[in-house]
Amino acid sequence: MVEPQSSKLMVRVRFPSSPPQAGRTFESGRLLCFLGLLLRVGFSDTPRVATPLLWRQLFSSPQQKATFPMEPVPPRRRGRTLRPSRRQVLTGALAGAGLLGAGFATSTTTGLFGAAQRVDPVRSVTVAFTSAKGRSSIGDDGWEQLPQNSRVMPDIGDPGPLLRQQKFLAVCQPWLDSLPAHRRDLATSALLDLWVLTDSLPATVASWAQPWRYIWPRDAAFAAVALARVGAVDVAWQHLLHLQSLQSEDGTFAARFTPDQGQVPDDRASQADSVGLLLWAVSEVQSAAARHSPQAGPHPTEETGKVDEPLSAMMPMLRRSSALLLRLTENGRALPPVSPDYWEVGESQITLGIAGPTLIGLQAMATLAEGGDGLWDHIDGGPASVIESSLAFDATFARTFIANGLQRYPTSGGLDSAIAYLPAAGAGLGLEASTLDHVWERLRQPAGGIKPGHGWIFDRSSWTPSTSLMGLGYARLGATAQADGILDWLAEHRTAAGSLPEKVTEDGVGVSVAPLSWTASNVVLCLDELANPHG
């Protein structure tokens, strides 16, 4: 990523010394309106239920102001409000219920919140090949047959999957050898989790239980970077080329795609974080390719299947994505329009989970511009204009999100683990480990991990994607003690089969699905950053 320079903004976020209050006193009118909303919306058996936009009009979370030497300006709100969507990730009830605070209970709401707090089932403790061509989610009653450090069941009648697993681990062996000995067990678990959700697929899927068996561009971006870091550069480029083929002509991506046909499975709204994160992934994979093989590039030849041509093969994605980000941000001088982010709920304001990846994407463009090669000749002003737009968005981000304490929304919403995108991608901006410390303490859950944000659902589970992303952020900042502590926690909360689950209950039990590719990717990247710092 672009390193801080004298022309780049350097900021320090300062939060109040006391934590925000847990709840609010509600007027009877709002309370009755909220009860009506609950009764109307009800609860669903689908894993994540989108938050009605009315929720945010009824209740707002405590503000946490930061100080910043520039005069804050109101964020721009542009474009239509996207309707809510659902991602199958087992949360149970209205996102944002945590804003209610303690003491809010009646005979009616107690039952409703009981449903919101129900314990998730264990959908899988790992995924493994159970036949020559098929992999399956493995439950509590089947994992003991699995050999140690393997995601291939024994005696499946075909050596193919086992040979491919061995070949992948052989590629990764030099990277594994670069890690401290006490970290290689966790690293092997994460690599195997990533492999079993990647092998013979055009890009990595989120998990293998049916509601997760899709390619989310956001998750796949992290997987591509992780694969490149461990030496599987060709696979990383091929995945990015596949994602390029799925991109719309206007530069946007659907929320998710089927892995077999690349089809869009439903009408959920596009999630705009994909654009910036995939630009970041291209820049990171290019950097990893240069380290592993100076001649590596993203175009596999028919003769070898290897990647041996330069970055020009990614030009369609680079052109579409850069044009989109520059247009949506008015060359860095405005926040992008409203979009769902990794929470996958309808929003009425731009979120940190969109603005952060936008900043990361623009910085990735600037990094690639510094390499020349005519990548940005299609943009008025060329590379200089790209770098100028990136710096302009740094300033836009600072006077909106940073000036108001890096909350979920520009001026409200409470803290959000999406802050970790910034240090995880090397975004600079002068962010320090103490900022992440503050966020961690306020999002920490009973089992020891964190929830995605202050306004997340009314349960007490730790979510491993957010937890591991914070670990990566700490590692990139050089906060080794905090990063190591998070890795220790993740290692201790693997399933009995050794996979990294999506959630950990307040009692410390892994639930929902395992493995989850985003978590596995974050673990790999965190381990890599600690052992081989990239700055």
XYZ file of C-alpha atoms in Angstrom, residues 223-490:
268
model
C -8.132 -15.444 0.006
C -6.240 -14.418 -3.132
C -3.809 -12.308 -1.119
C -3.292 -15.121 1.394
C -2.656 -17.658 -1.370
C -0.107 -15.371 -2.994
C 1.700 -14.746 0.291
C 2.225 -18.475 0.906
C 3.579 -19.076 -2.586
C 0.477 -20.088 -4.582
C 0.794 -17.015 -6.788
C -0.541 -18.662 -9.932
C -3.701 -19.758 -8.144
C -4.165 -16.250 -6.748
C -3.925 -14.677 -10.210
C -6.305 -17.220 -11.699
C -8.854 -16.421 -8.995
C -8.544 -12.703 -9.673
C -8.966 -13.321 -13.388
C -12.145 -15.267 -12.631
C -13.480 -12.424 -10.491
C -12.632 -10.046 -13.311
C -14.833 -12.140 -15.594
C -17.733 -11.738 -13.125
C -17.483 -7.957 -12.912
C -20.220 -5.887 -14.531
C -19.295 -3.416 -17.237
C -20.078 -0.534 -14.871
C -17.431 -1.815 -12.449
C -19.734 -3.230 -9.775
C -19.939 -6.783 -8.479
C -22.938 -8.774 -7.362
C -22.945 -9.640 -3.669
C -22.045 -13.277 -4.387
C -21.772 -15.826 -7.182
C -22.249 -19.562 -7.558
C -18.880 -21.317 -7.828
C -19.847 -23.578 -10.714
C -21.563 -21.267 -13.201
C -20.686 -17.824 -11.852
C -24.351 -16.975 -11.632
C -25.947 -14.486 -9.245
C -28.157 -16.593 -6.959
C -30.529 -13.898 -5.722
C -31.416 -10.232 -5.990
C -29.574 -8.926 -2.958
C -27.973 -5.561 -3.480
C -24.395 -5.160 -4.654
C -21.878 -4.624 -1.848
C -19.524 -1.849 -2.905
C -16.616 -2.867 -0.663
C -15.708 -5.502 -3.257
C -14.382 -2.931 -5.720
C -11.793 -1.404 -3.403
C -10.800 -4.693 -1.808
C -10.184 -6.360 -5.164
C -8.017 -3.436 -6.281
C -6.077 -3.920 -3.059
C -5.855 -7.652 -3.778
C -4.438 -7.038 -7.266
C -1.782 -4.729 -5.809
C -0.917 -7.194 -3.016
C -0.749 -10.211 -5.333
C 1.431 -8.259 -7.731
C 3.769 -7.437 -4.848
C 3.830 -11.066 -3.666
C 4.441 -12.252 -7.230
C 7.468 -9.976 -7.500
C 8.870 -11.447 -4.286
C 8.267 -15.078 -5.256
C 9.083 -14.777 -8.962
C 10.008 -11.506 -10.676
C 8.529 -12.793 -13.933
C 5.145 -13.775 -12.506
C 2.017 -12.143 -13.873
C -1.660 -12.925 -14.170
C -2.046 -14.714 -17.493
C -1.805 -18.532 -17.562
C -0.487 -19.902 -20.841
C -2.086 -22.848 -22.611
C 1.216 -24.736 -22.618
C 2.038 -24.610 -18.918
C -1.061 -23.326 -17.133
C 1.371 -21.063 -15.292
C 1.077 -17.335 -14.846
C 3.848 -15.637 -16.787
C 2.585 -12.391 -18.283
C 2.486 -8.962 -16.660
C -0.286 -7.107 -14.909
C -1.834 -6.133 -18.236
C -4.076 -9.212 -18.096
C -5.938 -7.540 -15.218
C -6.508 -4.333 -17.186
C -10.271 -4.842 -17.701
C -10.868 -4.966 -13.939
C -8.405 -2.173 -13.250
C -10.013 0.125 -15.795
C -13.587 -0.558 -14.725
C -12.873 -0.410 -11.004
C -10.761 2.733 -11.159
C -13.319 4.559 -13.284
C -16.070 3.562 -10.855
C -14.249 4.673 -7.692
C -13.147 7.964 -9.194
C -16.680 8.687 -10.381
C -18.392 7.711 -7.134
C -15.976 9.744 -5.008
C -15.754 12.706 -7.396
C -12.017 12.108 -7.726
C -11.625 11.560 -4.018
C -13.515 14.619 -2.827
C -16.743 12.928 -1.694
C -17.775 9.834 0.174
C -19.206 7.061 -2.017
C -22.950 6.386 -2.086
C -24.783 4.195 0.409
C -24.292 0.447 0.031
C -24.561 -2.679 2.163
C -21.206 -3.805 3.538
C -19.936 -6.937 5.301
C -22.887 -6.769 7.721
C -25.067 -7.409 4.641
C -27.990 -5.328 5.799
C -29.811 -2.401 4.226
C -28.314 0.972 5.116
C -29.440 4.584 5.004
C -25.945 6.062 5.478
C -22.511 5.311 4.155
C -20.654 2.970 6.512
C -17.056 2.570 7.605
C -17.245 -0.879 5.993
C -17.623 0.824 2.577
C -15.602 4.000 3.053
C -12.590 2.077 4.390
C -12.315 -0.321 1.437
C -12.854 2.628 -0.915
C -9.852 4.363 0.636
C -7.863 1.131 0.423
C -8.773 0.714 -3.242
C -7.745 4.259 -4.139
C -4.459 3.802 -2.303
C -3.882 0.553 -4.200
C -4.407 2.448 -7.444
C -1.795 4.957 -6.327
C 0.644 2.168 -5.472
C 0.181 0.599 -8.887
C 0.516 4.036 -10.500
C 3.954 4.423 -8.958
C 4.987 1.312 -10.894
C 4.148 2.950 -14.198
C 3.473 0.552 -17.111
C 0.737 2.794 -18.496
C -1.968 1.267 -16.293
C -3.778 4.556 -15.811
C -3.275 6.192 -19.201
C -7.041 5.994 -19.718
C -7.592 8.409 -16.815
C -7.367 12.153 -17.445
C -4.107 13.266 -15.897
C -2.726 9.729 -15.791
C -0.863 8.394 -12.743
C -0.485 11.851 -11.184
C -4.264 12.266 -11.169
C -4.707 8.847 -9.541
C -2.289 9.727 -6.749
C -3.947 13.119 -6.284
C -7.394 11.499 -6.025
C -6.116 9.026 -3.451
C -4.712 11.821 -1.298
C -7.937 13.777 -1.707
C -9.972 10.846 -0.413
C -7.618 10.499 2.546
C -8.637 14.051 3.454
C -12.324 13.355 2.820
C -12.180 10.295 5.049
C -10.334 12.216 7.755
C -12.804 15.085 7.992
C -15.789 12.741 8.134
C -15.101 9.368 9.724
C -11.871 10.130 11.582
C -13.077 13.522 12.819
C -16.001 11.814 14.528
C -14.227 8.873 16.135
C -14.238 6.267 13.343
C -17.760 5.091 14.059
C -19.872 2.892 11.813
C -21.440 5.963 10.200
C -19.722 9.296 9.630
C -21.096 10.851 12.835
C -22.843 8.038 14.720
C -23.402 4.305 15.051
C -20.774 3.338 17.612
C -17.527 1.503 16.960
C -17.126 -1.061 14.194
C -14.517 -3.727 13.573
C -14.304 -2.466 9.968
C -11.717 -0.041 11.342
C -9.279 -2.964 11.077
C -9.453 -2.825 7.266
C -7.261 0.269 7.417
C -4.171 -1.038 9.226
C -4.676 -4.537 7.762
C -4.152 -3.051 4.298
C -1.388 -0.670 5.369
C -3.521 2.412 4.836
C -1.354 4.685 6.963
C -3.269 7.756 8.210
C -1.299 7.677 11.435
C -3.577 5.116 13.060
C -1.966 3.513 16.101
C -2.425 0.297 18.043
C -4.046 2.255 20.874
C -6.950 3.025 18.541
C -7.516 -0.677 17.932
C -7.145 -1.296 21.671
C -10.033 1.069 22.313
C -12.230 -0.630 19.728
C -11.297 -4.115 20.944
C -12.222 -3.366 24.543
C -15.659 -2.088 23.588
C -16.462 -4.900 21.176
C -15.038 -7.728 23.266
C -17.380 -10.639 23.946
C -17.435 -13.106 26.887
C -15.493 -15.845 25.078
C -12.646 -13.439 24.337
C -13.146 -12.461 20.695
C -15.142 -9.507 19.401
C -18.443 -8.826 17.673
C -18.556 -6.924 14.372
C -19.736 -3.658 15.876
C -21.459 -1.783 18.679
C -24.826 -2.108 16.971
C -24.484 -5.788 16.094
C -27.128 -8.363 17.041
C -28.237 -9.025 20.587
C -26.118 -12.107 21.146
C -22.850 -12.650 22.955
C -20.887 -14.632 20.389
C -17.405 -13.817 19.172
C -17.190 -13.560 15.390
C -13.925 -14.890 14.006
C -13.807 -12.804 10.789
C -13.835 -9.574 12.815
C -11.530 -11.003 15.481
C -8.951 -12.259 12.973
C -9.098 -9.046 10.920
C -8.215 -7.106 14.070
C -5.303 -9.504 14.561
C -4.073 -8.712 11.063
C -4.467 -4.990 11.748
C -2.405 -5.272 14.913
C 0.266 -7.293 13.118
C 0.568 -4.722 10.330
C 0.974 -1.981 12.960
C 3.754 -3.920 14.642
C 1.677 -4.587 17.778
C 2.968 -8.130 18.116
C 1.704 -8.762 21.638
C -1.914 -8.059 20.678
C -1.643 -9.952 17.375
C -0.088 -12.965 19.111
C -2.815 -12.917 21.735
C -5.502 -13.047 19.053
C -3.742 -15.890 17.255
C -3.532 -17.790 20.537
C -7.274 -17.308 21.051
C -8.105 -18.447 17.533
